[in-house]
Amino acid sequence: MCLAGNPADLENRRQIFGRNFIPPKKPKTFLQLIWEALQDVTLIILELAAIISLGLSFYQPPGERSEMCGNAAGGVEDEGEAEAGWIEGAAILLSVICVVFVTAFNDWSKEKQFRGLQSRIEQEQKFAVVRGGQVVQIPVSEIVTGDIAQVKYGDLLPADGILIQGNDLKIDESSLTGESDHVRKSADKDPMLLSGTHVMEGSGKMLVTAVGVNSQTGIIFTLLGAGGEEEEKKDKKAKKQDGAAAMEMQPLKSAEGGDGDDKEKRKGGAPKKEKSVLQGKLTKLAVQIGKAGLVMSAITVIILVLYFAIDTFVIQKLQWLPECTPVYIQFFVKFFIIGVTVLVVAVPEGLPLAVTISLAYSVKKMMKDNNLVRHLDACETMGNATAICSDKTGTLTTNRMTVVQAYVGDVHYKEVPDPDALPSKTLDMLVNAISLNSAYTSKILPPEKEVALPRQVGNKTECGLLGLVLDLKRDYQTVRDQTPEEKLYKVYTFNSERKSMSTVIKMQDGSFRMYSKGASEIVLKKCSNILNAAGEARVFRPRDRDEMVKKVIEPMACDGLRTICIAFRDFPGSPEPDWDNENDILMDLTCIAVVGIEDPVRPEVPEAIRKCQRAGITVRMVTGDNINTARAIAIKCGIINPGEDFICLEGKDFNRRIRNEKGEVEQERIDKIWPKLRVLARSSPTDKHTLVKGIIDSLHGERRQVVAVTGDGTNDGPALKKADVGFAMGIAGTDVAKEASDIILTDDNFSSIVKAVMWGRNVYDSISKFLQFQLTVNVVAVIVAFTGACITQDSPLKAVQMLWVNLIMDTFASLALATEPPTEALLMRKPYGRDKPLISRTMMKNILGHGIYQLTVIFTLLFAGETIFNIDSGRNAPLHAPPSEHYTIIFNTFVLMQLFNEINARKIHGEKNVFDGIFRNPIFCSIVFGTFGIQILIIQFGGKPFSCIPLQIDQWLWCIVLGVGELLWGQVISSIPTNRLKFLKEAGHGTQKDDIPEEELNEDAEEIDHAERELRRGQILWFRGLNRIQTQIRVVKAFRSSLYEGLEKPESKSSIHNFMTHPEFRIDDSQPHIPLIDDTDIEEDAALKQNSSPPSSPNKNNNAIDSGINLTTDTSKSATSSSPGSPLHSLETSL
């Protein structure tokens, strides 16, 4: 009963029923991106100034230039020069066009990269279907109507279907209905499975009935297609993208890369993550610099205008005559252009660009290091990480389980026993118990290569047990063939509440037998008999159990083995037991065996953990395993070293210590524990979430901790969401965990996390290098333009030259400095922390030091250059005077000093050797040489547009000597100890929580920086009102068409699989006790990673619906959930 899988039939089905694919939204065209780049305020001002300048240059005042207009207008100007007046305006326009194209191209390539990443993530999403009698993994998009798909714990359903066989299957349909209670599904009642929902427990097979745009998700998607476009228009007005805030990347959720962030932020259902550390600091810094630049440029214009007016009308006592008006206006326009140019140079618009380039470059390289980054800023936050809470299984260990010890028939075998040594009755019982009481999807396949080990497919713990069956020279497949999955009478699947799995089968005589397996100390408590050496059951009393724990289980655990107990129980056929009364069923078991399973530590992990500790990062292990096993593995990994002061706790002790009498978690109690806690064993996902939240909220120590968490189970979602950076496992991780994460580890390996730390620190350093370089240029250019303008009525650096300098220091420098590869040295220092300023005192010393050198050189050249080089002075030239050698030398020296200073900027911690590793970065070298080449062309052939005159070879040599002086001066600066210079201030601190009024923090789910916030308050309220009305209309329509699921606003997803993949993990921190669906590390535990059932919740109110995956549906919260993104957003408010 399955498709044969022949291509013609599959293609035919695709033609008739459609493909399992929702077409993505079209990307922005290059023209749209150009239009967006043109929206930049400074560029608009420049364009206007250039157009006015152009217009005026073509206007010739009637008659002779009269003396009456004052000598300021006259002078050396001849006819040819006057006609060349348009060049400046044209050149400004041209350079604006250049800047716009560069920006648009950057955005375009960024979007292209995100799409590439998106499609790569999609190709990786596979699903198990039965074709031609074989279970095969196929990409989600290739599923067709009529396929039989195998669903299991943690899956995200890729299509609609009907359940044809299920074991204990529970589905989270909150993404469609907004109800976070799990829905129990069975073939006879409620068999409908809908796409976009999550399997939270159990397993089963479903017949696919609808795919792509015809599935539930697809229908909603097409229904809201029109709504999406209106949203877009509003969005454009609302979000003038701010570069730094546009850095967030949501590839898993959004088809159109860069746009996903707007959607994500408008979703408002999930609690808003703080702005990333770097974004906060940069936004603040950019605003400060921008303000300073604005003030400087305004003062420049005012001084120029006043000087001109006083000189012309007061000193020369001239009248303002009508025929002189155009001449005067030309002067004012020139002053205005100078002012704008000062502003352009002062505003560091290259910052967002540098951040984006640096992050995009890092993300691309991190792919090679097995880190698939889903949110761009996670990469940079990782550089600040101070704590990592890691799972054990699969991350620190190889996740390849093998049984190495066993206790069977009263004998403790230190290695797998010979089958002949065991009583045949016990052996048969053991083989049946393992073969039947495990997911039929767990198998051991022959190795792919000759020398390799057999492949383990499915749950690794079960594979270890199946391996034991093979070692005992038996075949589990023949046992399974006799009792196929459909004939299993009842299955209690594994979850972290039960910490065991049981399967009931009906015997030939009508009686029942139940096989159980699970964590040894838990299953042994339920055993009242044990099979002895003859294979007969004998009484097993509590004191026998204590002895067994001491003599068998603890020694196994201390060897780092995970212990699992296998047991059975027989039931009479009539009266049939009440299978739903679990407590009575899982009692009076008979123990068959206890086995010790080894999961070896990955060979590269101890070294990786040593690197972390050296880099000031504390690694903690959070596992569902026995505390002795966990401690043994932690010692092997080097998480705990002999002689250190640390604590290892079990989940229940941890809870006892952090909760008060009322059972509420108290922060000060957590603060006493977490600094020394290294291992948390037998923990539930709730414990993991509590620990992460406790560390993040803690005020213990001088700075806030930045916590990274690894997780792979469905129930790690809350902890992954809460953490600053969530790592999901690419191989063992469930879809739900990947969805909640920021970075996916494609090889499930802890050492990849260390690489992520290295890249994160590198991003931070790259931005600092760029800042150090850019601020030096800014300071110098602004002071030169300002003083020059005030003393000589004209800026020594012309508008077009300034724009070229701006291009070098922004676009090119950001490319050169943002692509420096990371070095191991980055892991030798402690993390910077959230409040460390971007510009350290050493950097401040460099900026000021190089600024002083450059200003000295330029002012010397400006006021004494003509005598030094024996050339004509370029000062006080009339309005359209030809370019002078004097000013060309100044411009050339200025640019060359920047070029050599760019090499100095490669080191920010005061290192002496600035050339170290320069050839490892080809981009840097090519940009420096490229810029130098273009500079030669500009000087020699730039002519009038660039206000340049070709220089002689000796003048060039002098310019280069002054440039190289930067490198020598850099050595002088780096030898001055920073701590002597007490007057230096740091800049670019992180935004402190207290800086922003409360209501603004909650203002909107979008990131808004300070500058925008003021402008946007009114807009936000207006859009929020609009959103409300739209949603209300939509809700009413949806009810009319009885599509109750139609309420969710789709984030644009390009494949069904990516659509509505969030069970919004909105955990209300105020709840005293939120029992999250429990899972710690499901596989960690003795048994199957098959599913989990929520514990019954003490508070039955709507706020912590049994799972703690709480979808706010009460009106009080509608402020956060009123954006149509939150599922079923607050029906009370809408209707």
Tab-separated table of N, CA, C and O in Angstrom, residues 878-919:
chain	number	residue	atom	x	y	z
A	878	PRO	N	39.038	83.003	-7.009
A	878	PRO	CA	37.656	83.432	-7.295
A	878	PRO	C	36.749	82.237	-7.585
A	878	PRO	O	37.209	81.090	-7.593
A	879	LEU	N	35.473	82.564	-7.861
A	879	LEU	CA	34.433	81.531	-7.887
A	879	LEU	C	34.738	80.377	-8.842
A	879	LEU	O	34.728	79.227	-8.450
A	880	HIS	N	34.990	80.654	-10.127
A	880	HIS	CA	35.203	79.551	-11.064
A	880	HIS	C	36.668	79.456	-11.477
A	880	HIS	O	36.982	79.183	-12.628
A	881	ALA	N	37.569	79.756	-10.556
A	881	ALA	CA	38.998	79.751	-10.901
A	881	ALA	C	39.435	78.354	-11.318
A	881	ALA	O	38.854	77.363	-10.867
A	882	PRO	N	40.460	78.255	-12.189
A	882	PRO	CA	40.949	76.929	-12.574
A	882	PRO	C	41.609	76.256	-11.367
A	882	PRO	O	42.017	76.936	-10.428
A	883	PRO	N	41.699	74.931	-11.394
A	883	PRO	CA	42.317	74.221	-10.270
A	883	PRO	C	43.781	74.651	-10.100
A	883	PRO	O	44.426	75.013	-11.080
A	884	SER	N	44.266	74.596	-8.850
A	884	SER	CA	45.658	75.013	-8.624
A	884	SER	C	46.500	73.807	-8.208
A	884	SER	O	45.993	72.873	-7.599
A	885	GLU	N	47.796	73.868	-8.534
A	885	GLU	CA	48.719	72.811	-8.110
A	885	GLU	C	48.715	72.693	-6.594
A	885	GLU	O	48.786	71.614	-6.027
A	886	HIS	N	48.644	73.860	-5.965
A	886	HIS	CA	48.700	73.934	-4.501
A	886	HIS	C	47.636	73.019	-3.871
A	886	HIS	O	47.933	72.143	-3.057
A	887	TYR	N	46.378	73.228	-4.270
A	887	TYR	CA	45.292	72.456	-3.679
A	887	TYR	C	45.329	70.997	-4.148
A	887	TYR	O	44.884	70.094	-3.449
A	888	THR	N	45.863	70.750	-5.351
A	888	THR	CA	45.972	69.362	-5.831
A	888	THR	C	46.924	68.577	-4.927
A	888	THR	O	46.652	67.431	-4.559
A	889	ILE	N	48.054	69.245	-4.560
A	889	ILE	CA	49.020	68.575	-3.680
A	889	ILE	C	48.356	68.247	-2.332
A	889	ILE	O	48.524	67.158	-1.775
A	890	ILE	N	47.573	69.199	-1.826
A	890	ILE	CA	46.897	68.976	-0.532
A	890	ILE	C	45.968	67.752	-0.639
A	890	ILE	O	46.003	66.848	0.192
A	891	PHE	N	45.158	67.743	-1.709
A	891	PHE	CA	44.199	66.642	-1.904
A	891	PHE	C	44.941	65.301	-2.024
A	891	PHE	O	44.598	64.308	-1.394
A	892	ASN	N	46.008	65.290	-2.829
A	892	ASN	CA	46.751	64.060	-3.066
A	892	ASN	C	47.377	63.540	-1.772
A	892	ASN	O	47.280	62.353	-1.440
A	893	THR	N	48.020	64.454	-1.026
A	893	THR	CA	48.657	64.055	0.242
A	893	THR	C	47.602	63.490	1.194
A	893	THR	O	47.810	62.461	1.842
A	894	PHE	N	46.463	64.176	1.230
A	894	PHE	CA	45.379	63.756	2.127
A	894	PHE	C	44.971	62.299	1.812
A	894	PHE	O	44.912	61.449	2.695
A	895	VAL	N	44.725	62.006	0.532
A	895	VAL	CA	44.280	60.659	0.157
A	895	VAL	C	45.372	59.627	0.450
A	895	VAL	O	45.093	58.536	0.978
A	896	LEU	N	46.639	59.964	0.134
A	896	LEU	CA	47.716	58.994	0.372
A	896	LEU	C	47.884	58.720	1.869
A	896	LEU	O	48.160	57.589	2.270
A	897	MET	N	47.702	59.768	2.678
A	897	MET	CA	47.795	59.529	4.137
A	897	MET	C	46.689	58.563	4.578
A	897	MET	O	46.928	57.689	5.418
A	898	GLN	N	45.478	58.710	4.001
A	898	GLN	CA	44.395	57.775	4.354
A	898	GLN	C	44.770	56.349	3.962
A	898	GLN	O	44.528	55.404	4.702
A	899	LEU	N	45.370	56.217	2.764
A	899	LEU	CA	45.710	54.875	2.284
A	899	LEU	C	46.680	54.178	3.222
A	899	LEU	O	46.501	53.010	3.564
A	900	PHE	N	47.717	54.909	3.649
A	900	PHE	CA	48.699	54.266	4.532
A	900	PHE	C	48.123	54.074	5.931
A	900	PHE	O	48.457	53.122	6.626
A	901	ASN	N	47.225	54.976	6.304
A	901	ASN	CA	46.598	54.823	7.619
A	901	ASN	C	45.674	53.606	7.632
A	901	ASN	O	45.411	53.021	8.676
A	902	GLU	N	45.175	53.230	6.440
A	902	GLU	CA	44.308	52.045	6.355
A	902	GLU	C	45.103	50.807	6.785
A	902	GLU	O	44.566	49.888	7.400
A	903	ILE	N	46.402	50.809	6.463
A	903	ILE	CA	47.243	49.675	6.884
A	903	ILE	C	47.418	49.708	8.408
A	903	ILE	O	47.338	48.685	9.075
A	904	ASN	N	47.596	50.936	8.963
A	904	ASN	CA	47.688	51.051	10.429
A	904	ASN	C	46.421	50.531	11.098
A	904	ASN	O	46.466	49.946	12.169
A	905	ALA	N	45.263	50.795	10.440
A	905	ALA	CA	43.971	50.477	11.073
A	905	ALA	C	43.757	48.968	11.200
A	905	ALA	O	42.827	48.539	11.865
A	906	ARG	N	44.614	48.158	10.575
A	906	ARG	CA	44.418	46.705	10.657
A	906	ARG	C	44.617	46.180	12.071
A	906	ARG	O	44.191	45.082	12.390
A	907	LYS	N	45.292	46.937	12.917
A	907	LYS	CA	45.521	46.468	14.286
A	907	LYS	C	44.901	47.465	15.252
A	907	LYS	O	45.120	48.676	15.125
A	908	ILE	N	44.123	46.951	16.201
A	908	ILE	CA	43.445	47.885	17.108
A	908	ILE	C	43.847	47.697	18.560
A	908	ILE	O	43.383	48.413	19.423
A	909	HIS	N	44.685	46.693	18.847
A	909	HIS	CA	45.055	46.477	20.248
A	909	HIS	C	46.475	46.941	20.516
A	909	HIS	O	47.140	46.440	21.417
A	910	GLY	N	46.960	47.876	19.677
A	910	GLY	CA	48.295	48.436	19.914
A	910	GLY	C	49.427	47.530	19.485
A	910	GLY	O	50.545	47.653	19.979
A	911	GLU	N	49.171	46.588	18.539
A	911	GLU	CA	50.261	45.733	18.071
A	911	GLU	C	51.239	46.568	17.237
A	911	GLU	O	50.857	47.522	16.573
A	912	LYS	N	52.503	46.142	17.267
A	912	LYS	CA	53.531	46.896	16.532
A	912	LYS	C	53.531	46.546	15.041
A	912	LYS	O	53.643	47.397	14.191
A	913	ASN	N	53.384	45.235	14.741
A	913	ASN	CA	53.518	44.827	13.343
A	913	ASN	C	52.176	44.929	12.620
A	913	ASN	O	51.335	44.045	12.716
A	914	VAL	N	51.995	46.045	11.855
A	914	VAL	CA	50.700	46.224	11.191
A	914	VAL	C	50.608	45.411	9.903
A	914	VAL	O	49.536	45.272	9.331
A	915	PHE	N	51.742	44.861	9.442
A	915	PHE	CA	51.704	44.099	8.188
A	915	PHE	C	51.427	42.611	8.433
A	915	PHE	O	51.326	41.843	7.494
A	916	ASP	N	51.293	42.243	9.712
A	916	ASP	CA	51.140	40.833	10.058
A	916	ASP	C	49.932	40.220	9.336
A	916	ASP	O	48.808	40.669	9.517
A	917	GLY	N	50.181	39.198	8.522
A	917	GLY	CA	49.081	38.487	7.846
A	917	GLY	C	48.380	39.274	6.766
A	917	GLY	O	47.262	38.951	6.380
A	918	ILE	N	49.032	40.327	6.243
A	918	ILE	CA	48.331	41.195	5.270
A	918	ILE	C	48.092	40.453	3.960
A	918	ILE	O	47.103	40.683	3.273
A	919	PHE	N	48.966	39.483	3.631
A	919	PHE	CA	48.806	38.793	2.346
A	919	PHE	C	47.794	37.655	2.430
A	919	PHE	O	47.451	37.060	1.431
